[in-house]
Short mmCIF file of C-alpha atoms in Angstrom, two decimals:
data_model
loop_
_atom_site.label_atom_id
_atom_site.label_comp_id
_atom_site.label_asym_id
_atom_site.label_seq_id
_atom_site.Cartn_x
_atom_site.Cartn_y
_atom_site.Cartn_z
CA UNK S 183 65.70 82.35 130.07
CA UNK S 184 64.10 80.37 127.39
CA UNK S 185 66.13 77.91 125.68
CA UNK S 186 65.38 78.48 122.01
CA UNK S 187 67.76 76.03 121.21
CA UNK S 188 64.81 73.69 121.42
CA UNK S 189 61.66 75.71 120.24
CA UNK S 190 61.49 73.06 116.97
CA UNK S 191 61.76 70.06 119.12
CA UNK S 192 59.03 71.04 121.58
CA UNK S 193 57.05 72.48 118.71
CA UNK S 194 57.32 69.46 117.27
CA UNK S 195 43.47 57.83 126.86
CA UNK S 196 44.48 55.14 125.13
CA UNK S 197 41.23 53.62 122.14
CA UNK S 198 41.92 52.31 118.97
CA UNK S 199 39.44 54.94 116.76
CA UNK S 200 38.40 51.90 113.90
CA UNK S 201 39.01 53.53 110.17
CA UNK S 202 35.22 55.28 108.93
CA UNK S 203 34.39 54.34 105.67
CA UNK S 204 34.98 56.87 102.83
CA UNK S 205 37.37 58.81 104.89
CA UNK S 206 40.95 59.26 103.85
CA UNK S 207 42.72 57.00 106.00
CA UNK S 208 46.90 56.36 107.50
CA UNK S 209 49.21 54.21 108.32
CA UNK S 210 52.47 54.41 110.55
CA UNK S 211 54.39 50.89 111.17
CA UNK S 212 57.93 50.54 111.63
CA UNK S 213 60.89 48.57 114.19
CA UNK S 214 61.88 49.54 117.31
CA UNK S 215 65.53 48.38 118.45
CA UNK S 216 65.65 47.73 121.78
CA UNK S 217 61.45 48.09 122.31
CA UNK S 218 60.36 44.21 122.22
CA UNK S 219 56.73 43.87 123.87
CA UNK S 220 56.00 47.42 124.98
CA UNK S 221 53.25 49.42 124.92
CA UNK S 222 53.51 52.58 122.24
CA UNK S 223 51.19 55.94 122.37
CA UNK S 224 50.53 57.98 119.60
CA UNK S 225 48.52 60.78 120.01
CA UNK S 226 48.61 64.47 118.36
CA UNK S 227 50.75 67.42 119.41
CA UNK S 228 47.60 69.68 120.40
CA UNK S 229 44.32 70.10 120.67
CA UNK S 230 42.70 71.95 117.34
CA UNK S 231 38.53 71.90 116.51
CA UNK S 232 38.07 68.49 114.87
CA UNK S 233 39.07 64.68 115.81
CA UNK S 234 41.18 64.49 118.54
CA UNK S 235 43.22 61.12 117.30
CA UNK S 236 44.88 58.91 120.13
CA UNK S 237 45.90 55.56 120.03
CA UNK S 238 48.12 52.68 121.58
CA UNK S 239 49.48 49.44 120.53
CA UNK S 240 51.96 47.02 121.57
CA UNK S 241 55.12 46.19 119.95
CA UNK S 242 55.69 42.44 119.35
CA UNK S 243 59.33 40.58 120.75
CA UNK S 244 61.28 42.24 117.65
CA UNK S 245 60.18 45.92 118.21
CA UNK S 246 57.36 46.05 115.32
CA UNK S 247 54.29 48.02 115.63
CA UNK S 248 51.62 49.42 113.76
CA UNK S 249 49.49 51.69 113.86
CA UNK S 250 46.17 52.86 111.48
CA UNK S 251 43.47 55.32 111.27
CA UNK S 252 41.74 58.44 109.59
CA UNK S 253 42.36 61.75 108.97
CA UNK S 254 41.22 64.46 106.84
CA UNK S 255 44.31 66.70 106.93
CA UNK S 256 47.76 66.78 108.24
CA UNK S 257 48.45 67.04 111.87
CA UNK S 258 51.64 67.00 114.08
CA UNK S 259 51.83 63.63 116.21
CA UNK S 260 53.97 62.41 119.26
CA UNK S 261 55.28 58.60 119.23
CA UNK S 262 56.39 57.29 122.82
CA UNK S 263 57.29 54.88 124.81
CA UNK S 264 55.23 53.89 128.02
CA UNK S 265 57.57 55.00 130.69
CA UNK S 266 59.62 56.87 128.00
CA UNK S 267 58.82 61.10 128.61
CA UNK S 268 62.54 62.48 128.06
CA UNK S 269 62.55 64.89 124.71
CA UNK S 270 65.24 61.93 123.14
CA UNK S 271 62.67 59.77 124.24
CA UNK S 272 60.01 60.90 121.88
CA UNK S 273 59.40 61.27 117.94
CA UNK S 274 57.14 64.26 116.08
CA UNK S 275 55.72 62.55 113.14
CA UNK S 276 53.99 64.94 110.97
CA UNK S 277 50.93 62.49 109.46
CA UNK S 278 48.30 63.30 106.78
CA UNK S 279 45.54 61.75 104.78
CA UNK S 280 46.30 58.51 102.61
CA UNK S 281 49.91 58.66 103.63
CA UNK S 282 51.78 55.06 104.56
CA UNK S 283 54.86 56.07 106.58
CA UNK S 284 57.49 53.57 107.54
CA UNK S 285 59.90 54.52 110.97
CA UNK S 286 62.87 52.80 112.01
CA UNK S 287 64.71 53.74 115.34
CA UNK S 288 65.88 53.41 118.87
CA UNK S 289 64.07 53.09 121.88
CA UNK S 290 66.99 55.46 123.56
CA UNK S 291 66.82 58.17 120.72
CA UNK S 292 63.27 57.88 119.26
CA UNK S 293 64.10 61.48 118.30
CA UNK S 294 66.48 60.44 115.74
CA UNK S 295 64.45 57.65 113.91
CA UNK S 296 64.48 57.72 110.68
CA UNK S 297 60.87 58.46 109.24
CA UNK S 298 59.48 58.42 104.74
CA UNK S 299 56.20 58.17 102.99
CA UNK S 300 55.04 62.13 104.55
CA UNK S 301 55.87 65.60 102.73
CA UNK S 302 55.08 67.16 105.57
CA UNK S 303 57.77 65.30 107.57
CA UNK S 304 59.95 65.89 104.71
CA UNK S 305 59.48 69.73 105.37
CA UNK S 306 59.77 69.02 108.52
CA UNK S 307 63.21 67.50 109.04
CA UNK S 308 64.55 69.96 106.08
CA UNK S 309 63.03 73.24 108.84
CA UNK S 310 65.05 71.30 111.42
CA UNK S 311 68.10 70.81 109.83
CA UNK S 312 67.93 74.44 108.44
CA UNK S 313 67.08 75.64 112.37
CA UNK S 314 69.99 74.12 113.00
CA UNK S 315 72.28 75.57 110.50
CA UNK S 316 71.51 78.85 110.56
CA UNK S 317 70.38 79.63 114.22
CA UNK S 318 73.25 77.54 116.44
CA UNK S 319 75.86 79.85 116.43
CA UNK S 320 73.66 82.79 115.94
CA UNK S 321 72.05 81.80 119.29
CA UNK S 322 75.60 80.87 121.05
CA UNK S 323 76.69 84.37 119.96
CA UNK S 324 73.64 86.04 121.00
CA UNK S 325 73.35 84.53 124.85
CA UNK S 326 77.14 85.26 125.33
CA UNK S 327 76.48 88.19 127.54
CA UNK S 328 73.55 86.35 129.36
CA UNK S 329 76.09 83.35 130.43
CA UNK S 330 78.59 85.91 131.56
CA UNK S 331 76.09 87.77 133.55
CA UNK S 332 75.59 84.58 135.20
CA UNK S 333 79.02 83.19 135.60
CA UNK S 334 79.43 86.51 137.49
CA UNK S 335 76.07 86.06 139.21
CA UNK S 336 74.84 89.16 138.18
CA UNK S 337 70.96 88.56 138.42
CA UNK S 338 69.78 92.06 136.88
CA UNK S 339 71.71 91.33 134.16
CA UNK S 340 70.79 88.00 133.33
CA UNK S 341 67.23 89.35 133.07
CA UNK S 342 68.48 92.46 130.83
CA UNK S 343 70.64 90.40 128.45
CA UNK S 344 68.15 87.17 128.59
CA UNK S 345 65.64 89.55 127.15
CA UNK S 346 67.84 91.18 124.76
CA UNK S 347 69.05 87.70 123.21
CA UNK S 348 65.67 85.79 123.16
CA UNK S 349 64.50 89.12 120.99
CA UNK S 350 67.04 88.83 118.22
CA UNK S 351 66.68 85.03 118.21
CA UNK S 352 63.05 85.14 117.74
CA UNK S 353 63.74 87.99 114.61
CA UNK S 354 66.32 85.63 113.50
CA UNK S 355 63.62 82.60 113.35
CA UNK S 356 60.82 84.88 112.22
CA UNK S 357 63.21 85.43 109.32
CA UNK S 358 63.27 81.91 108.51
CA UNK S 359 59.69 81.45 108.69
CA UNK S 360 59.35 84.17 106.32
CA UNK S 361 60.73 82.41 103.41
CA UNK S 362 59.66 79.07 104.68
CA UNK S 363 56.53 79.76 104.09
CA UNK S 364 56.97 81.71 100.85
CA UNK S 365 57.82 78.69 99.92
CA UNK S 366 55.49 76.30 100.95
CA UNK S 367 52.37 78.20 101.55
CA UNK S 368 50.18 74.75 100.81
CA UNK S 369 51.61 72.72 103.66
CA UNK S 370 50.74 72.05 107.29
CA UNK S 371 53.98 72.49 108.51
CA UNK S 372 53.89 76.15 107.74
CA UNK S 373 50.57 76.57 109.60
CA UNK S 374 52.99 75.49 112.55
CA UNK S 375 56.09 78.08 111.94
CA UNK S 376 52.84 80.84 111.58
CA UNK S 377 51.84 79.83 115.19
CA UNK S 378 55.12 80.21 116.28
CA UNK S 379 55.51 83.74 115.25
CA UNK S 380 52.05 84.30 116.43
CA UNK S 381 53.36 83.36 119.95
CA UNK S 382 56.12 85.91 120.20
CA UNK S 383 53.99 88.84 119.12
CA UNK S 384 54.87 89.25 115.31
CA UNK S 385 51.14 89.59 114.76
CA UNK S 386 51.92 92.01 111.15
CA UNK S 387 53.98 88.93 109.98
CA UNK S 388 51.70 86.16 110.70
CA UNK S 389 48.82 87.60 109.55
CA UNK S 390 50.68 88.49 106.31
CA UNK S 391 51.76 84.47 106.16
CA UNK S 392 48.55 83.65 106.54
CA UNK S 393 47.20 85.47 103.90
CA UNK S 394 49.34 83.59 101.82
CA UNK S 395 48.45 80.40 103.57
CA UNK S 396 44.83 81.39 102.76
CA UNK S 397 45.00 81.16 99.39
CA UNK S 398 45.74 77.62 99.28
CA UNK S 399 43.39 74.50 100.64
CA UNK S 400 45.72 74.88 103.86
CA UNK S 401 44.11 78.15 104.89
CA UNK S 402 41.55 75.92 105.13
CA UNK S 403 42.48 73.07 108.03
CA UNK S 404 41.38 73.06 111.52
CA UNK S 405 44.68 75.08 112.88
CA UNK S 406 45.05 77.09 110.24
CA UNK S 407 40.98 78.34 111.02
CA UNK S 408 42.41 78.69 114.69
CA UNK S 409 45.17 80.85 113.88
CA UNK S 410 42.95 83.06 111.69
CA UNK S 411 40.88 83.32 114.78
CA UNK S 412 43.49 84.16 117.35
CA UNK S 413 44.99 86.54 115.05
CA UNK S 414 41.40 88.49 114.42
CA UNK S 415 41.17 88.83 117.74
CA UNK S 416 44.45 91.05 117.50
CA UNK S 417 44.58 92.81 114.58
CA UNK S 418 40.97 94.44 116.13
CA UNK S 419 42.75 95.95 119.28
CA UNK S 420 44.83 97.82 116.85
CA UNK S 421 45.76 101.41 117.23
CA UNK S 422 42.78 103.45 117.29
CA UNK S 423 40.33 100.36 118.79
CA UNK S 424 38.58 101.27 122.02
CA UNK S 425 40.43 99.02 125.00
CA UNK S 426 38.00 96.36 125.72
CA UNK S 427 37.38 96.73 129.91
CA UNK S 428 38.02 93.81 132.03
CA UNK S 429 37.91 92.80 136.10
CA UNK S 430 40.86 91.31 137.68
CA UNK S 431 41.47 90.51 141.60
CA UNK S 432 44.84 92.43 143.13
CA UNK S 433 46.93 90.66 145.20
CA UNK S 434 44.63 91.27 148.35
CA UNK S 435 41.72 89.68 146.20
CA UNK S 436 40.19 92.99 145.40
CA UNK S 437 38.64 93.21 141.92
CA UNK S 438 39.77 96.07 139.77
CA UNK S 439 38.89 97.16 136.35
CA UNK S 440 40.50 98.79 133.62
CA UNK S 441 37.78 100.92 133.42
CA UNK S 442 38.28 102.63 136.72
CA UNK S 443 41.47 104.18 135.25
CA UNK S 444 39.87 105.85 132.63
CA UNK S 445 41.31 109.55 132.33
CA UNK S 446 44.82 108.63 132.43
CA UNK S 447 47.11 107.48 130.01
CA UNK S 448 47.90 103.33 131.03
CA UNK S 449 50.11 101.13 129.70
CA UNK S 450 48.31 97.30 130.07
CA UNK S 451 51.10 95.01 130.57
CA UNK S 452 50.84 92.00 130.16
CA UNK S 453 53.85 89.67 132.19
CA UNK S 454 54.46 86.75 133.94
CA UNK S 455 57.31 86.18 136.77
CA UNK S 456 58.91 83.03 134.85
CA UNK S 457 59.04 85.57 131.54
CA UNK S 458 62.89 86.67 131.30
CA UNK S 459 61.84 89.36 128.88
CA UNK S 460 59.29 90.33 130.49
CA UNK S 461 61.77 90.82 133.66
CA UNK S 462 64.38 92.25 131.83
CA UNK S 463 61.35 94.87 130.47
CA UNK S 464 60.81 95.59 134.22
CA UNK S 465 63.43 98.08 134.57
CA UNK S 466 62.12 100.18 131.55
CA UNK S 467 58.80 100.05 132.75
CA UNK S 468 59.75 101.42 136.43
CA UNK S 469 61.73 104.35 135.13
CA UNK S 470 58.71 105.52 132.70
CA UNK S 471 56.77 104.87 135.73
CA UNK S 472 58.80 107.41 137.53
CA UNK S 473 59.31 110.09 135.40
CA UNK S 474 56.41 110.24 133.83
CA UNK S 475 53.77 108.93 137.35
CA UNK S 476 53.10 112.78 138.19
CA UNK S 477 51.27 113.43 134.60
CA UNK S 478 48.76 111.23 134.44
CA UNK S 479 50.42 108.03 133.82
CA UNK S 480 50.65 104.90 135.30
CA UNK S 481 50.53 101.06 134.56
CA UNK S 482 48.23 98.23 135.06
CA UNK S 483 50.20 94.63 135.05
CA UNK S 484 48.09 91.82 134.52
CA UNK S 485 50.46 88.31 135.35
CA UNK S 486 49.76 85.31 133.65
CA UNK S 487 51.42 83.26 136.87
CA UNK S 488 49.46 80.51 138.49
CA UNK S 489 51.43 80.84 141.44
CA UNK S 490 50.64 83.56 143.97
CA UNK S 491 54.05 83.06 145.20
CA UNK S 492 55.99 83.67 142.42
CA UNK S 493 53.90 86.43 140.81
CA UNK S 494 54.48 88.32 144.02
CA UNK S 495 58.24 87.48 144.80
CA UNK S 496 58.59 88.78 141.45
CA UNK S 497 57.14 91.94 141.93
CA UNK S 498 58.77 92.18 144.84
CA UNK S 499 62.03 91.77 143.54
CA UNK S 500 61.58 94.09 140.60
CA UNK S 501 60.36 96.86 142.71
CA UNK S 502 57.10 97.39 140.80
CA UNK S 503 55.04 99.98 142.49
CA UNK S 504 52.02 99.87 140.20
CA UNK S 505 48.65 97.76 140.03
CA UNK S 506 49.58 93.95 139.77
CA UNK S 507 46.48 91.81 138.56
CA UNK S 508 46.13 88.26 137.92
CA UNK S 509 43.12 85.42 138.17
CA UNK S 510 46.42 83.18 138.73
CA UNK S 511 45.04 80.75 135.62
CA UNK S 512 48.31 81.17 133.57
CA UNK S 513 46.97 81.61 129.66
CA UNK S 514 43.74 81.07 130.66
CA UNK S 515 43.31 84.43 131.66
CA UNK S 516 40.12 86.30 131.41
CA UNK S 517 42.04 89.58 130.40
CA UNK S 518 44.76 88.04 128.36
CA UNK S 519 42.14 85.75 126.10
CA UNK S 520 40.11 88.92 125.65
CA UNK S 521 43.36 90.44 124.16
CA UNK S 522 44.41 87.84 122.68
CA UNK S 523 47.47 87.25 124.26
CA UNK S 524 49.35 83.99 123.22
CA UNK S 525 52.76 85.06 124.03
CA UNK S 526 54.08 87.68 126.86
CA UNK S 527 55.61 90.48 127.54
CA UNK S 528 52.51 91.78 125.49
CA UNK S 529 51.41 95.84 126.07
CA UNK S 530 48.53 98.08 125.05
CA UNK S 531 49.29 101.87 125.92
CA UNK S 532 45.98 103.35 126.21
CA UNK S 533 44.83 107.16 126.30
CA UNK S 534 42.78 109.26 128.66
CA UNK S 535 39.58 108.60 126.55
CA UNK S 536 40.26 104.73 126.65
CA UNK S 537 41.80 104.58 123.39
CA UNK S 538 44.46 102.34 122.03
CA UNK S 539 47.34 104.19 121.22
CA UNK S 540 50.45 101.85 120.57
CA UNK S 541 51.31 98.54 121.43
CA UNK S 542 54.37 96.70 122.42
CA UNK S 543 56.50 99.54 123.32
CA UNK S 544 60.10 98.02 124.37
CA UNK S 545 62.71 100.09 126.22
CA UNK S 546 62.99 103.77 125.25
CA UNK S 547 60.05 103.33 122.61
CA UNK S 548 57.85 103.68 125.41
CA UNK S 549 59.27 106.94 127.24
CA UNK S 550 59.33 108.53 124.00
CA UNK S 551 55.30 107.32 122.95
CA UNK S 552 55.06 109.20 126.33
CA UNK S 553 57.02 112.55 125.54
CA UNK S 554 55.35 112.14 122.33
CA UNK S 555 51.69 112.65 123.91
CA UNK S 556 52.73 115.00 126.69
CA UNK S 557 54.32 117.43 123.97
CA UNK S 558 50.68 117.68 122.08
CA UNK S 559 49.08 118.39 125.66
CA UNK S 560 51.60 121.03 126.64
CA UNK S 561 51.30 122.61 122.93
#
């Protein structure tokens, strides 16, 4: 099960890079309690088209640092501790262009420093605190039947209600985005919520955030071009849109392609064995599998595991019957960049003629897609 308690805090080579003349530049000093004389990395969250910024410096015997630079837009940075890797450990400082920003904290709960002189961290911390409010007990109320599933070690449960409550707690969050980013369409940090919700398959909602995004300079930064990208890439293998063929090896190494299926109706899955919704989708899958296996249907799971092991102990214990692809190179997969996957379980029911028909079909929505098509044959 994902812990979604913490999607905000994980969301959120050492070389000095020497400030370039004419370009907007930063600084980030501060004290350190309990950090006298060690060595402090700051480097960004992820890697986006542009300058990748890293640096180090070392704190002096009362826990002072500094650190300076350029940078022509906002970007999300980490702040650690040599030695230090534990989530409490580390501090997401959002940093933009000709901003001074002063920290003060401890080297035991970097997490909690206090941090001014950045709107974007402003909106940051307010997104956090506002997380916080409105999702705790939401999510406490929402895993209940997960937790009891596993006090009673019920392991097909765990995977059905796991599913069910990471589902409603990423609607719940998409909400929030939503007006988030109403509200602040001209700052970096919503370029990070929209990536979120990119991630777990609200592709409508993103791409109508970004729209809004788009209309202010923000549309056009580094990530926000990325996003744009990704979500291109999507919105063309919509309903309609022929199903792009690809080549993956089976678990025996043999290479199959999508293309060899054509004249049946397939549902591409895309899954992974460490997805719990994707596990708790399993069961759904098999029994449209079943009834529906003797009139022309079947599925094609691509995995997105880079474990042989686990992919196949998986399907194994889920008692999946059908194809089972993967180039075992996790989101690096051939199939799932050509589809754009960023997030799984994603699905692309395809007709006879090769055809996208739906996509994302959860529980009964895909039995009746099914019914739906047989019914215009048999007419």
């Amino acid at each position: 099960m994902k812990s979604y308690h913490i999607i905000l805090l994980t969301l959120l080579w050492t070389g000095a890079y020497a400030q370039e003349k004419g370009k907007p530049t930063f600084s980030v000093s501060g004290k350190i309690l309990n950090a006298a004389n060690v060595q402090l990395y700051l480097a960004e969250e992820k890697t986006v088209p542009g300058l990748m910024y890293k640096d180090s410096t070392f704190t002096d015997g009362a826990g002072h640092f500094s650190f300076s630079g350029t940078l022509v837009e906002p970007r999300l940075f980490n702040l650690r501790i040599k030695g230090k890797n534990r989530a409490a450990e580390i501090v997401k400082l959002f940093v933009g262009p000709n901003v001074t920003m002063a920290l003060s904290g401890n080297a035991d709960s970097l997490w909690r420093a206090k941090i001014n002189g950045s709107r974007e961290q402003e909106l940051f911390e307010s997104f956090a605190s506002l997380y916080n409010k409105e999702l705790s007990d939401f999510t406490s109320k929402a895993y209940k039947p997960y937790f009891a599933a596993k006090e009673r070690k019920d392991s097909v449960a765990m995977l059905r209600e796991g599913g069910i409550a990471d589902r409603k707690v990423v609607d719940k969050f998409s909400d929030l985005v939503v007006a988030f980013v109403r509200e602040h369409p001209s700052n970096a940090m919503s370029l990070e919520l929209i990536e979120m919700v990119l991630k777990y398959n609200r592709i409508a909602t993103a791409d109508s955030l970004m729209r809004m995004v788009e209309k202010t300079p923000a549309g056009g930064y580094a990530m926000g071009k990325k996003i744009r990208e990704n979500l291109n890439v999507l919105l063309r293998l919509k309903t309609g849109s022929m199903a792009p063929d690809f080549s993956q090896p089976d678990a025996s190494g043999q290479s199959v392609n999508l293309m060899s299926l054509r004249g049946k109706y397939v549902l591409v899955d895309f899954w992974a064995s460490w997805c719990a919704p994707c596990r708790a989708e399993n069961p759904h899958l098999l029994k449209a599998y079943n009834k529906y296996k003797d009139d022309n249907f079947t599925v094609l799971s691509v995995s997105l595991d880079k474990d042989k092991r686990l992919w196949l102990k998986a399907v194994k214990e889920d008692q999946l019957p059908w194809i089972q692809l993967s180039d075992l190179k996790g989101f690096d997969n051939s199939a799932g960049k050509l589809y754009g996957i960023t997030s799984v379980p994603s699905s692309f029911l395809i007709d006879p003629s090769g055809r996208i028909i739906a996509l994302n079909l959860r529980g009964k929505a895909l039995e009746e897609a099914l019914e739906q098509e047989f019914n215009k044959k048999r007419k």
